[in-house]
Amino acid sequence: MKIALLAGDGIGPEILREAVRILDVLRGEGLKIETEEALVGGAAYDAHGDPLPAKTLELVKQSDAVLFGAVGGPKYDTLARDKRPEKAILGLRKECDFFANLRPATVFPELADASTLKPEVVSGLDIMIVRELTGDIYFGQPRGVTGEKPNRVGFNTMHYTEPQIRRILHSGFRIAMARGRKLCSVDKMNVLETTQLWRDIAEEIAPEYPEVALSHMLVDNCAMQLVRNPRQFDVIVTGNMFGDILSDEASMLTGSIGMLPSASLDGNGKGLYEPIHGSAPDIAGQGKANPLAMILSMAMMFRYTFGNEEIAAGIEKAVRAALAQGLRTADIAAQGTRPASTAQMGAAVAASLQSH
Ligand code: IPM
Ligand code: MG
């Protein structure tokens, strides 16, 4: 197994360090894992003038999986768009065809009251958002800003090919088959033709999965239903843009965006694993960040790329054990309590994993 470690910017390095601590425990138990680090995002721009250097891309192509921290920061926001840190993650998704993004939102019983929503609305929540990552308005052409003040025009293009839609819908159906067998496809077909095509294809594919109950929902309604009654959902499948927004929304059902892991898979099980949160420059380097989304992303790596459910479940159990001990980083700590540091949380998860 070869894993590329791309820490990136902001809190990326400190949360990835905690994931590596878990890897070290597994190594100690005899698991053979090779890791190699590379620069990405703002850190790579600072060193090489390029947020996604060829060397980094090469390492990713040679690896079985990627653990990715986060990229971005205010000091890069004024750079030309193709030099910005975000270009690195978008480029990796596109270049490696990591099209299927799985974003599970699970409420750990220990954290049912950490959500801003009432515990009776979120407790027991377990939904999976399947987001397409290589198409949509993120990549569609033409795009840009033209003209002169005060009459400039900005434009982006929502664009999906039928094969792109088909393969992500198949991912959604297959994941639903392995879970609660309910798939909700989210679109905006009342306004956007691209998403009418999406809905039509979903209907065409549905007979291939007779055991899955397919439903459709408009994205605005879905945003509302996610806070009204999130437990109605099992698997949500949607495009790049809607999935970006809905997954941030869903993360708060779990108490904190610092808890949400993700997997981005190509068609062969290779994957990039990253927390859904960003680089959080406001708290970077202070040991305050929650490493659990990163650690849970690594659990997903063992599940989806290495097919090792035992290790995946073991890491998830160790996370729950750390929470059950009462450990809380600042984002999930109750007011007036003293939060655990990034390293304390990582160490507690590692210790729990080691003792099992
Ligand atoms: C995410 C992030 C990215 C996205 C950004 C950093 C480009 O918000 O992974 O959800 O929009 O996809
Ligand atoms: Mg996002």
Short mmCIF file of C-alpha atoms and ligand atoms in Angstrom, two decimals:
data_model
loop_
_atom_site.label_atom_id
_atom_site.label_comp_id
_atom_site.label_asym_id
_atom_site.label_seq_id
_atom_site.Cartn_x
_atom_site.Cartn_y
_atom_site.Cartn_z
CA MET A 1 0.00 0.00 0.00
CA LYS A 2 1.36 3.38 -0.93
CA ILE A 3 -0.22 6.52 0.43
CA ALA A 4 0.56 10.07 -0.67
CA LEU A 5 0.42 12.55 2.21
CA LEU A 6 -0.57 16.04 1.08
CA ALA A 7 -0.92 18.25 4.13
CA GLY A 8 -1.52 21.56 2.35
CA ASP A 9 -2.22 24.77 4.22
CA GLY A 10 -3.67 26.19 7.42
CA ILE A 11 -4.70 23.42 9.79
CA GLY A 12 -3.90 20.78 7.13
CA PRO A 13 -0.46 19.83 8.55
CA GLU A 14 -1.63 19.58 12.16
CA ILE A 15 -4.64 17.37 11.45
CA LEU A 16 -2.72 15.16 9.03
CA ARG A 17 -0.07 14.65 11.71
CA GLU A 18 -2.75 13.05 13.89
CA ALA A 19 -3.85 10.74 11.09
CA VAL A 20 -0.22 9.66 10.64
CA ARG A 21 -0.09 8.89 14.35
CA ILE A 22 -2.91 6.38 13.72
CA LEU A 23 -1.02 4.93 10.77
CA ASP A 24 1.99 4.46 13.04
CA VAL A 25 -0.14 2.42 15.44
CA LEU A 26 -1.22 0.21 12.55
CA ARG A 27 2.37 -0.09 11.35
CA GLY A 28 3.36 -1.15 14.85
CA GLU A 29 0.86 -3.98 14.50
CA GLY A 30 2.48 -5.21 11.32
CA LEU A 31 0.54 -3.42 8.60
CA LYS A 32 2.74 -2.59 5.63
CA ILE A 33 2.12 0.98 4.57
CA GLU A 34 4.46 3.16 2.61
CA THR A 35 3.92 6.91 2.78
CA GLU A 36 5.43 9.82 0.92
CA GLU A 37 4.82 13.52 1.45
CA ALA A 38 4.46 16.25 -1.15
CA LEU A 39 3.59 19.92 -1.19
CA VAL A 40 0.21 21.10 -2.37
CA GLY A 41 -1.87 24.27 -2.39
CA GLY A 42 -0.47 27.51 -0.99
CA ALA A 43 2.52 25.67 0.48
CA ALA A 44 3.43 24.42 -3.00
CA TYR A 45 2.85 27.85 -4.48
CA ASP A 46 5.21 29.40 -1.92
CA ALA A 47 7.93 26.85 -2.71
CA HIS A 48 7.48 26.35 -6.47
CA GLY A 49 5.07 29.02 -7.73
CA ASP A 50 2.53 26.31 -8.57
CA PRO A 51 -0.26 24.99 -6.30
CA LEU A 52 -0.13 21.58 -7.97
CA PRO A 53 3.48 20.87 -9.00
CA ALA A 54 4.10 18.09 -11.53
CA LYS A 55 6.02 16.16 -8.87
CA THR A 56 3.01 16.16 -6.57
CA LEU A 57 0.69 15.01 -9.34
CA GLU A 58 3.17 12.29 -10.25
CA LEU A 59 3.29 11.03 -6.66
CA VAL A 60 -0.52 10.94 -6.53
CA LYS A 61 -0.64 8.97 -9.78
CA GLN A 62 1.83 6.44 -8.38
CA SER A 63 0.01 6.01 -5.08
CA ASP A 64 -2.98 3.84 -4.19
CA ALA A 65 -4.55 6.55 -2.09
CA VAL A 66 -4.09 10.16 -1.04
CA LEU A 67 -4.58 11.66 2.40
CA PHE A 68 -5.26 15.32 1.82
CA GLY A 69 -5.39 17.97 4.56
CA ALA A 70 -6.77 21.25 3.28
CA VAL A 71 -5.72 24.10 1.01
CA GLY A 72 -6.23 27.84 0.88
CA GLY A 73 -5.72 30.97 2.89
CA PRO A 74 -6.37 34.71 2.70
CA LYS A 75 -2.86 35.50 1.51
CA TYR A 76 -3.54 33.61 -1.73
CA ASP A 77 -6.98 35.08 -2.47
CA THR A 78 -5.64 37.80 -4.73
CA LEU A 79 -3.51 35.51 -6.92
CA ALA A 80 -4.50 34.72 -10.49
CA ARG A 81 -7.11 31.97 -10.42
CA ASP A 82 -4.79 29.29 -11.84
CA LYS A 83 -2.25 29.93 -9.07
CA ARG A 84 -4.70 29.70 -6.19
CA PRO A 85 -4.53 26.80 -3.75
CA GLU A 86 -8.07 25.67 -4.65
CA LYS A 87 -6.76 24.95 -8.12
CA ALA A 88 -4.76 22.09 -6.59
CA ILE A 89 -7.72 20.15 -5.26
CA LEU A 90 -9.83 20.86 -8.33
CA GLY A 91 -6.91 19.82 -10.55
CA LEU A 92 -6.34 16.59 -8.64
CA ARG A 93 -10.02 15.66 -8.88
CA LYS A 94 -10.04 16.31 -12.60
CA GLU A 95 -6.62 14.88 -13.49
CA CYS A 96 -7.17 11.65 -11.54
CA ASP A 97 -10.86 11.41 -12.39
CA PHE A 98 -11.88 11.22 -8.73
CA PHE A 99 -15.51 11.66 -9.70
CA ALA A 100 -17.45 10.02 -6.88
CA ASN A 101 -17.34 12.00 -3.67
CA LEU A 102 -18.82 10.26 -0.64
CA ARG A 103 -19.64 12.53 2.28
CA PRO A 104 -21.23 10.69 5.17
CA ALA A 105 -22.98 12.73 7.84
CA THR A 106 -23.28 10.59 10.94
CA VAL A 107 -24.29 11.77 14.38
CA PHE A 108 -22.26 9.99 17.03
CA PRO A 109 -24.48 9.35 20.08
CA GLU A 110 -21.85 11.09 22.22
CA LEU A 111 -22.35 14.28 20.20
CA ALA A 112 -26.12 14.36 19.76
CA ASP A 113 -26.31 17.57 21.77
CA ALA A 114 -23.36 19.25 20.03
CA SER A 115 -25.55 20.12 17.04
CA THR A 116 -27.32 23.45 16.93
CA LEU A 117 -30.42 21.43 16.04
CA LYS A 118 -32.49 19.68 18.68
CA PRO A 119 -31.16 16.24 19.65
CA GLU A 120 -34.51 14.64 18.77
CA VAL A 121 -34.10 15.90 15.18
CA VAL A 122 -30.53 14.66 14.65
CA SER A 123 -29.90 11.73 16.99
CA GLY A 124 -29.22 8.53 15.11
CA LEU A 125 -28.71 10.41 11.85
CA ASP A 126 -26.77 8.49 9.21
CA ILE A 127 -26.88 9.88 5.70
CA MET A 128 -24.51 9.64 2.77
CA ILE A 129 -24.17 12.44 0.27
CA VAL A 130 -22.78 11.29 -3.07
CA ARG A 131 -21.48 14.33 -4.92
CA GLU A 132 -20.19 14.38 -8.49
CA LEU A 133 -16.76 16.04 -8.62
CA THR A 134 -15.53 16.39 -12.18
CA GLY A 135 -18.27 18.27 -14.01
CA ASP A 136 -20.95 20.91 -13.53
CA ILE A 137 -20.49 24.66 -13.24
CA TYR A 138 -17.10 24.00 -11.58
CA PHE A 139 -15.53 23.01 -14.89
CA GLY A 140 -17.98 24.08 -17.61
CA GLN A 141 -16.86 26.33 -20.45
CA PRO A 142 -17.23 29.14 -21.29
CA ARG A 143 -16.46 30.93 -18.07
CA GLY A 144 -15.09 34.29 -17.15
CA VAL A 145 -15.72 37.98 -16.82
CA THR A 146 -15.76 40.24 -19.88
CA GLY A 147 -16.49 43.85 -20.72
CA GLU A 148 -15.68 47.14 -19.10
CA LYS A 149 -16.97 48.82 -15.95
CA PRO A 150 -19.84 49.49 -15.30
CA ASN A 151 -21.09 46.91 -17.79
CA ARG A 152 -18.94 43.87 -17.07
CA VAL A 153 -20.51 40.44 -17.49
CA GLY A 154 -19.71 37.35 -15.44
CA PHE A 155 -20.61 33.88 -16.68
CA ASN A 156 -20.13 30.22 -15.80
CA THR A 157 -21.62 27.22 -17.52
CA MET A 158 -23.44 24.30 -15.95
CA HIS A 159 -22.33 21.37 -18.06
CA TYR A 160 -22.82 17.62 -17.69
CA THR A 161 -22.38 14.86 -20.22
CA GLU A 162 -24.63 11.82 -20.15
CA PRO A 163 -21.72 9.45 -19.26
CA GLN A 164 -20.74 11.70 -16.34
CA ILE A 165 -24.30 11.69 -15.04
CA ARG A 166 -24.72 7.95 -15.54
CA ARG A 167 -21.62 6.90 -13.67
CA ILE A 168 -22.33 9.02 -10.60
CA LEU A 169 -25.93 7.86 -10.50
CA HIS A 170 -24.72 4.24 -10.66
CA SER A 171 -22.42 5.04 -7.72
CA GLY A 172 -25.41 6.42 -5.85
CA PHE A 173 -27.54 3.35 -6.55
CA ARG A 174 -24.77 0.93 -5.57
CA ILE A 175 -24.10 2.76 -2.31
CA ALA A 176 -27.83 2.80 -1.56
CA MET A 177 -27.91 -0.98 -2.17
CA ALA A 178 -25.26 -1.43 0.52
CA ARG A 179 -27.14 0.79 2.99
CA GLY A 180 -30.82 1.57 3.53
CA ARG A 181 -31.80 1.21 -0.17
CA LYS A 182 -33.24 4.70 -0.43
CA LEU A 183 -31.78 7.08 -2.98
CA CYS A 184 -32.80 10.72 -3.29
CA SER A 185 -31.57 12.40 -6.45
CA VAL A 186 -31.32 16.16 -6.05
CA ASP A 187 -31.69 18.55 -8.98
CA LYS A 188 -33.21 21.86 -10.06
CA MET A 189 -35.19 20.53 -13.00
CA ASN A 190 -37.86 23.22 -12.68
CA VAL A 191 -35.32 25.76 -13.95
CA LEU A 192 -32.18 24.08 -15.33
CA GLU A 193 -32.15 21.83 -18.42
CA THR A 194 -28.91 20.14 -17.37
CA THR A 195 -30.60 18.86 -14.26
CA GLN A 196 -33.71 17.77 -16.18
CA LEU A 197 -31.34 15.52 -18.11
CA TRP A 198 -29.99 14.34 -14.75
CA ARG A 199 -33.49 13.45 -13.55
CA ASP A 200 -34.40 11.69 -16.81
CA ILE A 201 -31.26 9.54 -16.64
CA ALA A 202 -31.95 8.67 -13.00
CA GLU A 203 -35.39 7.41 -14.05
CA GLU A 204 -33.86 5.38 -16.89
CA ILE A 205 -31.34 3.70 -14.61
CA ALA A 206 -33.74 3.00 -11.73
CA PRO A 207 -35.12 -0.30 -13.15
CA GLU A 208 -31.60 -1.77 -12.93
CA TYR A 209 -31.86 -1.40 -9.15
CA PRO A 210 -35.37 -2.63 -8.35
CA GLU A 211 -34.58 -2.90 -4.64
CA VAL A 212 -33.69 0.78 -4.34
CA ALA A 213 -36.48 3.28 -3.77
CA LEU A 214 -35.57 6.28 -5.93
CA SER A 215 -37.02 9.71 -5.20
CA HIS A 216 -36.27 13.16 -6.60
CA MET A 217 -36.04 16.45 -4.78
CA LEU A 218 -35.40 20.01 -5.87
CA VAL A 219 -32.26 21.38 -4.29
CA ASP A 220 -33.96 24.25 -2.47
CA ASN A 221 -36.44 21.87 -0.89
CA CYS A 222 -33.60 19.49 -0.01
CA ALA A 223 -31.74 22.29 1.80
CA MET A 224 -34.89 22.90 3.82
CA GLN A 225 -35.65 19.21 4.47
CA LEU A 226 -32.10 18.64 5.72
CA VAL A 227 -32.76 20.87 8.70
CA ARG A 228 -36.47 20.06 9.06
CA ASN A 229 -36.25 16.27 9.10
CA PRO A 230 -32.82 15.00 8.07
CA ARG A 231 -33.50 11.40 9.04
CA GLN A 232 -35.83 10.99 6.06
CA PHE A 233 -32.67 10.61 3.94
CA ASP A 234 -30.49 7.58 3.38
CA VAL A 235 -28.37 8.36 0.29
CA ILE A 236 -28.48 11.68 -1.56
CA VAL A 237 -26.93 11.84 -5.03
CA THR A 238 -26.33 15.18 -6.70
CA GLY A 239 -24.07 17.31 -8.88
CA ASN A 240 -20.87 19.09 -7.98
CA MET A 241 -22.27 22.48 -7.00
CA PHE A 242 -25.37 21.35 -5.11
CA GLY A 243 -23.32 18.66 -3.37
CA ASP A 244 -20.77 21.21 -2.21
CA ILE A 245 -23.46 23.30 -0.57
CA LEU A 246 -25.64 20.52 0.83
CA SER A 247 -22.68 18.71 2.40
CA ASP A 248 -21.61 21.79 4.34
CA GLU A 249 -25.18 22.13 5.52
CA ALA A 250 -25.37 18.45 6.48
CA SER A 251 -22.12 18.69 8.42
CA MET A 252 -23.74 20.94 10.99
CA LEU A 253 -26.32 18.28 11.76
CA THR A 254 -23.44 16.28 13.20
CA GLY A 255 -22.38 19.06 15.54
CA SER A 256 -19.36 20.37 13.67
CA ILE A 257 -17.87 20.56 10.21
CA GLY A 258 -14.76 19.30 11.98
CA MET A 259 -16.36 15.85 12.10
CA LEU A 260 -17.12 15.21 8.41
CA PRO A 261 -14.80 12.99 6.38
CA SER A 262 -14.92 12.32 2.66
CA ALA A 263 -13.74 9.95 0.00
CA SER A 264 -13.26 10.89 -3.65
CA LEU A 265 -13.05 7.78 -5.78
CA ASP A 266 -12.14 7.04 -9.37
CA GLY A 267 -13.64 4.08 -11.21
CA ASN A 268 -11.03 1.63 -9.88
CA GLY A 269 -11.23 2.20 -6.13
CA LYS A 270 -8.30 4.56 -5.97
CA GLY A 271 -9.19 7.53 -3.84
CA LEU A 272 -8.37 10.86 -2.32
CA TYR A 273 -9.45 11.22 1.30
CA GLU A 274 -9.98 14.60 2.88
CA PRO A 275 -12.05 16.28 5.56
CA ILE A 276 -14.81 18.39 4.02
CA HIS A 277 -13.75 21.42 6.05
CA GLY A 278 -11.22 23.89 4.77
CA SER A 279 -7.85 25.15 5.97
CA ALA A 280 -9.33 27.30 8.79
CA PRO A 281 -6.54 29.91 8.69
CA ASP A 282 -8.00 31.68 11.74
CA ILE A 283 -7.04 28.80 14.03
CA ALA A 284 -4.08 27.34 12.11
CA GLY A 285 -1.00 26.43 14.10
CA GLN A 286 -2.73 26.82 17.46
CA GLY A 287 -3.46 23.17 18.16
CA LYS A 288 -7.19 23.89 18.29
CA ALA A 289 -8.38 22.08 15.17
CA ASN A 290 -10.47 18.94 15.38
CA PRO A 291 -8.50 16.08 13.75
CA LEU A 292 -11.47 13.69 13.68
CA ALA A 293 -12.68 14.49 10.16
CA MET A 294 -9.16 13.73 8.92
CA ILE A 295 -8.89 10.55 10.97
CA LEU A 296 -12.35 9.42 9.84
CA SER A 297 -11.31 10.14 6.24
CA MET A 298 -8.47 7.70 6.76
CA ALA A 299 -10.95 5.12 8.01
CA MET A 300 -12.81 5.59 4.74
CA MET A 301 -9.53 4.98 2.89
CA PHE A 302 -9.20 1.55 4.49
CA ARG A 303 -12.83 0.78 3.66
CA TYR A 304 -13.04 1.96 0.07
CA THR A 305 -9.52 1.73 -1.37
CA PHE A 306 -8.00 -1.12 0.64
CA GLY A 307 -11.23 -3.06 1.27
CA ASN A 308 -10.22 -3.51 4.91
CA GLU A 309 -13.44 -3.12 6.86
CA GLU A 310 -11.82 -4.35 10.05
CA ILE A 311 -9.32 -1.50 10.20
CA ALA A 312 -11.90 1.05 9.03
CA ALA A 313 -14.37 0.02 11.73
CA GLY A 314 -11.55 -0.15 14.28
CA ILE A 315 -10.56 3.46 13.64
CA GLU A 316 -14.19 4.58 13.83
CA LYS A 317 -14.60 2.72 17.11
CA ALA A 318 -11.47 4.36 18.49
CA VAL A 319 -12.89 7.78 17.57
CA ARG A 320 -16.07 6.97 19.44
CA ALA A 321 -14.07 5.76 22.41
CA ALA A 322 -12.18 9.07 22.56
CA LEU A 323 -15.49 10.94 22.47
CA ALA A 324 -16.96 8.64 25.10
CA GLN A 325 -14.02 9.50 27.38
CA GLY A 326 -15.31 13.07 27.19
CA LEU A 327 -12.59 14.46 24.93
CA ARG A 328 -13.83 17.46 22.93
CA THR A 329 -11.89 19.85 20.72
CA ALA A 330 -13.06 23.48 20.84
CA ASP A 331 -15.57 23.09 17.98
CA ILE A 332 -17.57 20.41 19.82
CA ALA A 333 -16.85 21.33 23.46
CA ALA A 334 -19.65 22.53 25.70
CA GLN A 335 -19.40 26.16 26.76
CA GLY A 336 -17.32 26.73 29.83
CA THR A 337 -15.40 23.45 29.51
CA ARG A 338 -11.72 23.23 28.71
CA PRO A 339 -11.29 21.88 25.19
CA ALA A 340 -8.79 19.21 24.18
CA SER A 341 -6.03 20.11 21.76
CA THR A 342 -5.60 18.61 18.30
CA ALA A 343 -2.76 16.43 19.59
CA GLN A 344 -4.65 15.30 22.71
CA MET A 345 -7.56 14.17 20.59
CA GLY A 346 -5.27 12.35 18.15
CA ALA A 347 -3.37 10.70 20.98
CA ALA A 348 -6.59 9.51 22.61
CA VAL A 349 -7.79 7.92 19.37
CA ALA A 350 -4.40 6.29 18.84
CA ALA A 351 -4.31 4.95 22.40
CA SER A 352 -7.78 3.52 22.07
CA LEU A 353 -6.90 1.85 18.77
CA GLN A 354 -3.74 0.41 20.27
CA SER A 355 -5.55 -1.12 23.22
CA HIS A 356 -7.98 -3.09 21.02
C1 IPM B 1 -15.06 21.21 -0.86
C2 IPM B 1 -14.47 22.58 -0.98
C3 IPM B 1 -13.91 22.76 -2.40
C4 IPM B 1 -15.07 22.64 -3.36
C5 IPM B 1 -13.12 24.06 -2.61
C6 IPM B 1 -11.97 24.21 -1.64
C7 IPM B 1 -12.61 24.18 -4.03
O1 IPM B 1 -15.42 23.54 -0.67
O2 IPM B 1 -14.33 20.23 -1.07
O3 IPM B 1 -16.24 21.10 -0.55
O4 IPM B 1 -15.76 23.62 -3.64
O5 IPM B 1 -15.30 21.53 -3.84
MG MG B 2 -17.23 22.75 0.10
#
